Tab-separated table of N, CA and C in Angstrom:
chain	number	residue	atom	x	y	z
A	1	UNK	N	-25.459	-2.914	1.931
A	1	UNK	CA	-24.252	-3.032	1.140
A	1	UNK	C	-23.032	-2.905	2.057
A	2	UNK	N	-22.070	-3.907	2.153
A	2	UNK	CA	-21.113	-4.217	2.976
A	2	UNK	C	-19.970	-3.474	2.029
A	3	UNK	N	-19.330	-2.088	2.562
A	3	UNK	CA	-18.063	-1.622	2.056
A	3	UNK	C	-17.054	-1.370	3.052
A	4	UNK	N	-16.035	-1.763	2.770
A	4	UNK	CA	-14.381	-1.813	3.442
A	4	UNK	C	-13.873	-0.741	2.577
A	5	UNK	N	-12.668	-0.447	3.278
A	5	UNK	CA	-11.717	0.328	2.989
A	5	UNK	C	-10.445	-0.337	3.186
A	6	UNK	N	-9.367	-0.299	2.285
A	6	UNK	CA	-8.038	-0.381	2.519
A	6	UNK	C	-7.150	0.789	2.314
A	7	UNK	N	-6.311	0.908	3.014
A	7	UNK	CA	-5.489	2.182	3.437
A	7	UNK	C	-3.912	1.590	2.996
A	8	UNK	N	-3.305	1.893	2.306
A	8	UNK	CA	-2.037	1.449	1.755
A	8	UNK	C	-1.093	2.069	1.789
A	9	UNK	N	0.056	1.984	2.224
A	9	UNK	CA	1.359	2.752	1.852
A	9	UNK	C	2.724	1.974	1.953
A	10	UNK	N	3.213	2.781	1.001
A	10	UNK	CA	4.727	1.947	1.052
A	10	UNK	C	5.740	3.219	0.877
A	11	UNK	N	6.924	2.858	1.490
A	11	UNK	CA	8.318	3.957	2.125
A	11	UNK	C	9.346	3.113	1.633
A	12	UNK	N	10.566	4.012	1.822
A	12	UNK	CA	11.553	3.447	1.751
A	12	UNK	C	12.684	4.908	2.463
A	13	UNK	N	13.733	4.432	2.958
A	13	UNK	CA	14.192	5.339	3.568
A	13	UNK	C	15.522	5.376	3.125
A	14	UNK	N	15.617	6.538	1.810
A	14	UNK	CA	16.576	6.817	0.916
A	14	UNK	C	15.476	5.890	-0.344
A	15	UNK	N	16.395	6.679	-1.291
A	15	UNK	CA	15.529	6.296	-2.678
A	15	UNK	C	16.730	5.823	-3.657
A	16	UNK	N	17.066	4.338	-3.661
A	16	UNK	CA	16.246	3.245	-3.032
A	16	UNK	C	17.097	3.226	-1.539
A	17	UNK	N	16.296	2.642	-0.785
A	17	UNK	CA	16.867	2.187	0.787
A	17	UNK	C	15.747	1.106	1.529
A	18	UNK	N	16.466	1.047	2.670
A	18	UNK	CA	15.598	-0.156	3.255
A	18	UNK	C	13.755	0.378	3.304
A	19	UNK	N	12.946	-0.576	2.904
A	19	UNK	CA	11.877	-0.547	2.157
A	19	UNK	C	10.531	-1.336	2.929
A	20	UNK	N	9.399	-0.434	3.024
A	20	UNK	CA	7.950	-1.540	3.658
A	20	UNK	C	6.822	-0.781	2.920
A	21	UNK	N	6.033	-2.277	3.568
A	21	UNK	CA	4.669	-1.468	3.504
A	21	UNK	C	3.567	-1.323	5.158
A	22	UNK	N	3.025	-0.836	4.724
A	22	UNK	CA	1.654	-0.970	5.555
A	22	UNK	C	0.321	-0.421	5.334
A	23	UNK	N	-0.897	-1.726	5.888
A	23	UNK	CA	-2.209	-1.550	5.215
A	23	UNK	C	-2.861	-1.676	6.970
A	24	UNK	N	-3.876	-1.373	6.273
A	24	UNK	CA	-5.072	-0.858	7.277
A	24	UNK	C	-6.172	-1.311	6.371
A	25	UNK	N	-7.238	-1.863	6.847
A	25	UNK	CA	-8.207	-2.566	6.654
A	25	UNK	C	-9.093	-2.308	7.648
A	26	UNK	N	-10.373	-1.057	7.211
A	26	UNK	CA	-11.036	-0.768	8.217
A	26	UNK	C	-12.364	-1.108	7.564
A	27	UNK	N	-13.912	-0.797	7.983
A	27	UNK	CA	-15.403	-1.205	8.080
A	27	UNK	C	-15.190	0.712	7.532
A	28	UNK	N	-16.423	0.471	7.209
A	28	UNK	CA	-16.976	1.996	6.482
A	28	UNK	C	-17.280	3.303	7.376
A	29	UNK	N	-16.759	2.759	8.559
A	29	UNK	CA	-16.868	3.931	9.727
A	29	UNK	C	-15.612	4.403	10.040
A	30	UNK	N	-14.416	3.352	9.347
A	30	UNK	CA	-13.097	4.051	10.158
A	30	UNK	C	-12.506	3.146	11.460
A	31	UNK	N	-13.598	2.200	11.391
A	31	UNK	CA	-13.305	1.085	12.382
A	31	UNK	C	-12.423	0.077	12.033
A	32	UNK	N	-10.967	-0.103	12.546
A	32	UNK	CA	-9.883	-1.033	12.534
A	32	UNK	C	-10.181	-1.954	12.624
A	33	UNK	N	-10.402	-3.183	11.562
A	33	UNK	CA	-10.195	-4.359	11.303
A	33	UNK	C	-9.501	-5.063	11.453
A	34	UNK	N	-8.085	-5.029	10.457
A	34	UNK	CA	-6.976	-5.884	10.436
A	34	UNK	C	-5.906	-4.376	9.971
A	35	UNK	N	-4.694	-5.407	10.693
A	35	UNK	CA	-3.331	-4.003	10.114
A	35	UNK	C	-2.446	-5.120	9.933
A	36	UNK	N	-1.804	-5.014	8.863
A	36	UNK	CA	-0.274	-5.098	8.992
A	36	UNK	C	1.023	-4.563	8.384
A	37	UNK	N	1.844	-4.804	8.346
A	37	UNK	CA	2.820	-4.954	7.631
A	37	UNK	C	3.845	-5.611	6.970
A	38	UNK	N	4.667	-5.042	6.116
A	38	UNK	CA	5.597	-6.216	5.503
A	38	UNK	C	7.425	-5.682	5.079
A	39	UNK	N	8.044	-6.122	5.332
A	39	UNK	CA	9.393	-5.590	5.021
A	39	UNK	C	9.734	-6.164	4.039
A	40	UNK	N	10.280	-4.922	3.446
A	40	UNK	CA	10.320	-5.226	1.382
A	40	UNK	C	12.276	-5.455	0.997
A	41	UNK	N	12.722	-5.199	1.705
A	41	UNK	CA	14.210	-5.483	1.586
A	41	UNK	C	14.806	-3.487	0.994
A	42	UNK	N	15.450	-3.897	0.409
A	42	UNK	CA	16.085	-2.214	-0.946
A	42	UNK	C	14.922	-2.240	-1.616
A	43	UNK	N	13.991	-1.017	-2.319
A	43	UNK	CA	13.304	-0.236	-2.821
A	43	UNK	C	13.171	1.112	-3.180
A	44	UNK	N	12.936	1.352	-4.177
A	44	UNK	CA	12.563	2.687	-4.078
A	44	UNK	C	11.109	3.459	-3.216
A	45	UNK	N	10.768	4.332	-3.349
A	45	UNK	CA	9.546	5.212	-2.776
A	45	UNK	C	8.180	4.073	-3.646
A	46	UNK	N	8.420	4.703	-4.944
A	46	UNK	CA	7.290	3.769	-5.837
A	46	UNK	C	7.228	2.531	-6.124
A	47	UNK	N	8.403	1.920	-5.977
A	47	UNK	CA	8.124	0.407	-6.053
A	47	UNK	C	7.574	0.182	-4.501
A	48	UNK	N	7.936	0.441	-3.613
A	48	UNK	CA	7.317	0.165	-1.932
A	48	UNK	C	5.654	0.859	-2.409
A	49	UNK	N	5.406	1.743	-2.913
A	49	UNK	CA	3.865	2.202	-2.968
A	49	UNK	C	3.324	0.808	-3.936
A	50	UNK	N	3.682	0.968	-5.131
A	50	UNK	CA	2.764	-0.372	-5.337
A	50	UNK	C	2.747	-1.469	-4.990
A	51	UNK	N	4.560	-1.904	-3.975
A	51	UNK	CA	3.931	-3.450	-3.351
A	51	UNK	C	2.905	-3.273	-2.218
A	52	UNK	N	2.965	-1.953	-1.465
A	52	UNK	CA	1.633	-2.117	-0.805
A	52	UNK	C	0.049	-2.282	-1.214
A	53	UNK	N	0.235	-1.643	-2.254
A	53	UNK	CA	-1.407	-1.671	-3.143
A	53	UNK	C	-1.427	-3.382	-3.444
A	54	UNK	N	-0.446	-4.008	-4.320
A	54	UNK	CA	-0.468	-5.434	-4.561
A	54	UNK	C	-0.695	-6.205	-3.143
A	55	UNK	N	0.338	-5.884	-1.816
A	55	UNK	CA	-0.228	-6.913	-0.705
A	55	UNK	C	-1.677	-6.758	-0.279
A	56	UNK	N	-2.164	-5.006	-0.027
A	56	UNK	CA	-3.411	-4.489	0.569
A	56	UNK	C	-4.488	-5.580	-0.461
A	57	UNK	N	-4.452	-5.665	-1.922
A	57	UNK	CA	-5.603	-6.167	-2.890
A	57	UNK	C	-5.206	-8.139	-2.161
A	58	UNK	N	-4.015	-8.508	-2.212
A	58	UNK	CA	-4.308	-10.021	-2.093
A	58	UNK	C	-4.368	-10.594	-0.895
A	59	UNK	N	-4.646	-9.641	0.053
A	59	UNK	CA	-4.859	-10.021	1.455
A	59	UNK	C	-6.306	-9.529	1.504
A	60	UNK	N	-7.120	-9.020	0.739
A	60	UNK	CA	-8.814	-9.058	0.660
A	60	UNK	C	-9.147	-9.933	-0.147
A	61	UNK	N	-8.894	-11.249	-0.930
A	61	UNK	CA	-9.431	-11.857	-1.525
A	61	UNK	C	-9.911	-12.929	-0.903
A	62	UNK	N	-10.109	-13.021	0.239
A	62	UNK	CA	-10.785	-13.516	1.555
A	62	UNK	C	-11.960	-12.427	1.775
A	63	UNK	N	-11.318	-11.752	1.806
A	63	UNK	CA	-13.128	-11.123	2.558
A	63	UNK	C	-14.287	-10.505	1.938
A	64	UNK	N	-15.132	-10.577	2.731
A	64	UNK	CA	-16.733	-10.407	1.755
A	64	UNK	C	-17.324	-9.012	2.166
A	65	UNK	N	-16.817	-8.197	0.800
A	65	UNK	CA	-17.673	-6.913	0.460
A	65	UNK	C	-18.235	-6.820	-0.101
A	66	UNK	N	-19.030	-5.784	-0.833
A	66	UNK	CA	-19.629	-4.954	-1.958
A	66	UNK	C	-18.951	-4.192	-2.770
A	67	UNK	N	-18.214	-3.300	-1.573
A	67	UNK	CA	-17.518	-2.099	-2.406
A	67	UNK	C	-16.220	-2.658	-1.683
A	68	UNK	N	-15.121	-2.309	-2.232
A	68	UNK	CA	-13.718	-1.307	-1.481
A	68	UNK	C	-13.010	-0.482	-1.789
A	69	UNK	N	-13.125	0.929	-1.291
A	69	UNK	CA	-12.522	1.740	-1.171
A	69	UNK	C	-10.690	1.521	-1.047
A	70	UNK	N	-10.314	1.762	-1.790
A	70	UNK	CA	-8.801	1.506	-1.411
A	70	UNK	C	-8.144	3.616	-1.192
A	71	UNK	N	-7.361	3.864	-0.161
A	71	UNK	CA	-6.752	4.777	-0.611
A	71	UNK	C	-5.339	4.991	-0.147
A	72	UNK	N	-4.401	5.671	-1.007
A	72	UNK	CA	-3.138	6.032	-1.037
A	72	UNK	C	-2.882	7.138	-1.236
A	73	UNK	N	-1.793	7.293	-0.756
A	73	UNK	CA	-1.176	8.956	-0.758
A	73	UNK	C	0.315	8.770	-1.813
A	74	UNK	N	0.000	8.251	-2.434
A	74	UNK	CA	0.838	7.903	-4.014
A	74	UNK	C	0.332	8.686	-5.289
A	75	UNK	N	0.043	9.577	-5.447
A	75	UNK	CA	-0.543	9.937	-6.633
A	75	UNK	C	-0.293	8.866	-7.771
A	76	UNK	N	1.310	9.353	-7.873
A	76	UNK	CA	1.948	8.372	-8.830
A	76	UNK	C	1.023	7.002	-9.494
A	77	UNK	N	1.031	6.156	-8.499
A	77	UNK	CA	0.549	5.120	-7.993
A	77	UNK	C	-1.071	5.204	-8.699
A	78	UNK	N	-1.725	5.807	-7.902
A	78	UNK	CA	-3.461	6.167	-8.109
A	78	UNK	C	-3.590	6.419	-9.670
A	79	UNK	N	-2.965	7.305	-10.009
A	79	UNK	CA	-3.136	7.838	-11.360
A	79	UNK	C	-2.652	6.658	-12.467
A	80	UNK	N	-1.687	5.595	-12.101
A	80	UNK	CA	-1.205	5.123	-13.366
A	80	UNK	C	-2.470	3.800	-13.185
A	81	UNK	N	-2.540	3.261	-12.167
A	81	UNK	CA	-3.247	2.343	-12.008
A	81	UNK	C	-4.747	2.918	-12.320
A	82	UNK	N	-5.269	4.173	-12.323
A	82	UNK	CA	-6.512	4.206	-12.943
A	82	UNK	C	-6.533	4.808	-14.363
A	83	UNK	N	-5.466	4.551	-14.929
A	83	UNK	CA	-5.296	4.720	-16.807
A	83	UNK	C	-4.942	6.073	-16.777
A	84	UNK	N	-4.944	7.013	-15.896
A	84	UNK	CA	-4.606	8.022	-15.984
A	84	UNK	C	-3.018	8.935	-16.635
A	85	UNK	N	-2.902	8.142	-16.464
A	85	UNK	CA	-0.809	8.318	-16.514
A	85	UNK	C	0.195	6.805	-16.732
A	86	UNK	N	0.903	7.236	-18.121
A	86	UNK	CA	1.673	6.036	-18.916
A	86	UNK	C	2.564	5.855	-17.387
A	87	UNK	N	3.106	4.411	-17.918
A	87	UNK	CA	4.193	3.999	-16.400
A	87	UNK	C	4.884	4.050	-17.308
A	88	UNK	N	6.271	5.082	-16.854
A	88	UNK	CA	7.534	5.021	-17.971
A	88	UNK	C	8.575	4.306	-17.392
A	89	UNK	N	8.496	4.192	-16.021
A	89	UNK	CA	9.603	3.735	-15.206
A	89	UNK	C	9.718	2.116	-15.863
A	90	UNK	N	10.831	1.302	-16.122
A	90	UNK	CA	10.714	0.354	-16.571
A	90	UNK	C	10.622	-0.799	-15.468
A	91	UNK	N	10.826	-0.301	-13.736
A	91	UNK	CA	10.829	-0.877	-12.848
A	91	UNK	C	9.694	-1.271	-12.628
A	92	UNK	N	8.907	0.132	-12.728
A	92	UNK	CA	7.530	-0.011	-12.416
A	92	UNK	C	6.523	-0.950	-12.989
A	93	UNK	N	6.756	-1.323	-14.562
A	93	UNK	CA	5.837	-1.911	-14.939
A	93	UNK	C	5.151	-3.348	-14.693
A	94	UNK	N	6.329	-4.166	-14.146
A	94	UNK	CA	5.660	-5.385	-13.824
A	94	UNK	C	4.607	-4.693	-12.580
A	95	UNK	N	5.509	-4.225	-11.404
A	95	UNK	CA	4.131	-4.238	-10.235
A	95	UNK	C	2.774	-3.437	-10.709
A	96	UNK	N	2.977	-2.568	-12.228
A	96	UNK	CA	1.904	-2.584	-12.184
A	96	UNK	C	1.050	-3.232	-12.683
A	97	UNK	N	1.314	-4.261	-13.888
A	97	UNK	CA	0.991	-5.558	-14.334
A	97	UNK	C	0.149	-5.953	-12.970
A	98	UNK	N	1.042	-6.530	-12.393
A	98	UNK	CA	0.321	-6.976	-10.645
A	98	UNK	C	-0.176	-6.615	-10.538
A	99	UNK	N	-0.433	-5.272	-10.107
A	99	UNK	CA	-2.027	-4.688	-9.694
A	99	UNK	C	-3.100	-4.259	-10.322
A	100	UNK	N	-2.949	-3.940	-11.897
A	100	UNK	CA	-3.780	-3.732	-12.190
A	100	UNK	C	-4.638	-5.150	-12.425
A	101	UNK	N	-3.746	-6.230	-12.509
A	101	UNK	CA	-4.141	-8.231	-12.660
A	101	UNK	C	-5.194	-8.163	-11.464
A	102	UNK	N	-4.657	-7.608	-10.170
A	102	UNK	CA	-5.131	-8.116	-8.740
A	102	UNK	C	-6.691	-7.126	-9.142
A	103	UNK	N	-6.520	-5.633	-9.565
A	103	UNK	CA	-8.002	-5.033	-9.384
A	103	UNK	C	-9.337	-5.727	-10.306
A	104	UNK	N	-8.369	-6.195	-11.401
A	104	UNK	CA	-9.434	-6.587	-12.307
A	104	UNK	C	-10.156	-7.755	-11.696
A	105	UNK	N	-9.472	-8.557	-10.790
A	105	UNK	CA	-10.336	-9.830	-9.757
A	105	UNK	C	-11.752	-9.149	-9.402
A	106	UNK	N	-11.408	-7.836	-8.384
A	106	UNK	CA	-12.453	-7.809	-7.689
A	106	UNK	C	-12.987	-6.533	-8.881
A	107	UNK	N	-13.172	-6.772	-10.212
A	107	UNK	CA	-14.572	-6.095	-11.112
A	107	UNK	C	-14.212	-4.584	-10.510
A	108	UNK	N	-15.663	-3.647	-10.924
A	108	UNK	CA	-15.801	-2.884	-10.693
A	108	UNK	C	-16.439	-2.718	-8.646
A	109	UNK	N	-16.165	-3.527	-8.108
A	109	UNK	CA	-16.424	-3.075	-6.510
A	109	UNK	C	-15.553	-2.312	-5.990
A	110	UNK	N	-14.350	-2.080	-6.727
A	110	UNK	CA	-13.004	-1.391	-6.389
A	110	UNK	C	-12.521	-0.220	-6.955
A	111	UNK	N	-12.378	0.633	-6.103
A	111	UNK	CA	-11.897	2.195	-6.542
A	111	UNK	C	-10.759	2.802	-5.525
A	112	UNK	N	-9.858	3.027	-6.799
A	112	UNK	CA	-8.431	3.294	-6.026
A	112	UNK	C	-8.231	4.580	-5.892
A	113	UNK	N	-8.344	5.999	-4.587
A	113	UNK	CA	-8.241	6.969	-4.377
A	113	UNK	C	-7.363	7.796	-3.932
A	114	UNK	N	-6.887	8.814	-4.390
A	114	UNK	CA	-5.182	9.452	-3.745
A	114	UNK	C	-5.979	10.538	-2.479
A	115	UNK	N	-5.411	9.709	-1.337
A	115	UNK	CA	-5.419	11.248	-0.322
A	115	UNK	C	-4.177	11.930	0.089
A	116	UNK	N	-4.527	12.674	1.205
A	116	UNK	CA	-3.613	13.800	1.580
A	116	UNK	C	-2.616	12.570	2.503
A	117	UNK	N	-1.419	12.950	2.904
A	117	UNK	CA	-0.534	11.864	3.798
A	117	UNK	C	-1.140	11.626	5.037
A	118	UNK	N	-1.637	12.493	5.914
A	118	UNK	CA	-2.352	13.123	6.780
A	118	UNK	C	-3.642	11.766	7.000
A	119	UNK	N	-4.450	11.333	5.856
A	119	UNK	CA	-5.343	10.591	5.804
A	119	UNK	C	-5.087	9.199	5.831
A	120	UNK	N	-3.460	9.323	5.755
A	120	UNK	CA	-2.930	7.607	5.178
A	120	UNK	C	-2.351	7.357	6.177
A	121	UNK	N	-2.065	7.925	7.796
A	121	UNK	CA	-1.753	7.915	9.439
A	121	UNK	C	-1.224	6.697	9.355
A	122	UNK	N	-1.962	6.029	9.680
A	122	UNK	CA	-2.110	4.813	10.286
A	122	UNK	C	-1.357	3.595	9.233
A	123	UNK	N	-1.624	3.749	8.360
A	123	UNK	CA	-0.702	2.751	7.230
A	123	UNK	C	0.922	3.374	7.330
A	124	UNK	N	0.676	4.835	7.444
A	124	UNK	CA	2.313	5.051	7.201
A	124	UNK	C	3.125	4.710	8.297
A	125	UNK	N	2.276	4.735	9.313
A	125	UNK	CA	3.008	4.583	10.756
A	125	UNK	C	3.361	2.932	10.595
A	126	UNK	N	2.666	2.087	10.145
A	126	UNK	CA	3.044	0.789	10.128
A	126	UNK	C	4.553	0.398	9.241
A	127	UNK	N	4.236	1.294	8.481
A	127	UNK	CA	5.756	1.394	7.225
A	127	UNK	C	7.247	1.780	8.110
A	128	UNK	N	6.925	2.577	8.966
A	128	UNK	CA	7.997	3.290	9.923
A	128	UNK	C	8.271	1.882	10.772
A	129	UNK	N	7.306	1.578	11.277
A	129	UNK	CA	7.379	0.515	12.445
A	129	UNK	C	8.429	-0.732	11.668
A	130	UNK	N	7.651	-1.277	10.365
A	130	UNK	CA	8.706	-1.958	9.743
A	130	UNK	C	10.174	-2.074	9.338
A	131	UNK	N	10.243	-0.790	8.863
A	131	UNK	CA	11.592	-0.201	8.555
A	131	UNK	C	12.333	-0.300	9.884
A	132	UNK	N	12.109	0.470	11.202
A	132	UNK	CA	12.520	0.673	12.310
A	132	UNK	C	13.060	-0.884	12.689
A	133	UNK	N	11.887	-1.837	12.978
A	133	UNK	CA	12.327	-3.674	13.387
A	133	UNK	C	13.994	-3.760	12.549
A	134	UNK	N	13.959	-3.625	11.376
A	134	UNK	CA	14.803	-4.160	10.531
A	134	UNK	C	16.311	-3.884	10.272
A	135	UNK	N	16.067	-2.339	10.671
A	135	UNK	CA	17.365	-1.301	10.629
A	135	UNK	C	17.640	-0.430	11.730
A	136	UNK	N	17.141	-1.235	13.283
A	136	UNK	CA	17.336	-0.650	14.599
A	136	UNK	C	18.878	-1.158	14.954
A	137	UNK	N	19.649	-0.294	15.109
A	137	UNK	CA	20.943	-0.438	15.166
A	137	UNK	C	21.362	-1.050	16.765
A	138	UNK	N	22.070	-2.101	16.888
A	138	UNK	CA	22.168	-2.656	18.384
A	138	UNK	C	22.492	-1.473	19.446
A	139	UNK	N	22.444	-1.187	20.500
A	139	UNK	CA	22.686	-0.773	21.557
A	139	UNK	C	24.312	-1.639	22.183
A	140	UNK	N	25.302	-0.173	21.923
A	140	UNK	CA	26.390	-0.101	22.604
A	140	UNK	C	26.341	-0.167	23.785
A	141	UNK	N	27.321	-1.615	24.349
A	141	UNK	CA	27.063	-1.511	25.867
A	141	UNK	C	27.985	-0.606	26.657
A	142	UNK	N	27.344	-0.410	28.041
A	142	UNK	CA	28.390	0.598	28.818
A	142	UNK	C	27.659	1.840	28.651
């Protein structure tokens, strides 16, 4: 049984402020696959968390698993998308429309999990990296 993991996160720096994501796409050992990222323009914290869950799900509809593990350090996020918790935010509801549209593709092979920030490294660092490209302020000469 072939299972992946996707690793998701989305930032924004100020709530709302300039805004990314970044995913990680590893093999069931922790082994780096594919990474990227994406710059989201103005966002809040939670709208940047679920466009990462929405890019992380439609950038696997290419590849061939069994299972995927998806996880985020969004509670927010984890909990509304697994029926757990109403979305009151009125922002929120289309992206979650989107994702919960994108999980129902891949059936039950997909389970969306909240970890510690600590566990989400590597996605968050890609979010920084994005933000950073976009809003690196020129260098004063002299």
């Amino acid at each position: 049984m072939k299972t992946l993991r996707l690793r998701a996160d989305g930032g924004a720096r100020g709530n709302p402020g300039p805004a990314a994501v970044g995913v990680v796409i590893e093999d069931d050992q922790g082994e780096k696959l594919r990474t990227f990222h994406k710059w989201l323009g103005v966002a809040t914290n939670n709208q940047a968390e679920y466009q990462a869950l929405i890019e992380g799900l439609k950038a696997m509809k290419d590849w061939d698993f069994d299972r995927l593990d998806v996880y985020m350090d969004s509670k927010l996020v984890v909990e509304q998308v697994n029926g757990k918790w109403r979305v009151k935010e009125p922002e929120l509801q289309g992206l979650h429309r989107q994702a919960t549209e994108l999980l129902k593709q891949f059936g039950d092979r997909v389970t969306v999990s909240h970890v510690a920030r600590e566990e989400n490294r590597r996605a968050d660092k890609l979010v920084n990296m994005a933000i950073d490209e976009k809003v690196k302020k020129p260098k004063l000469p002299g």
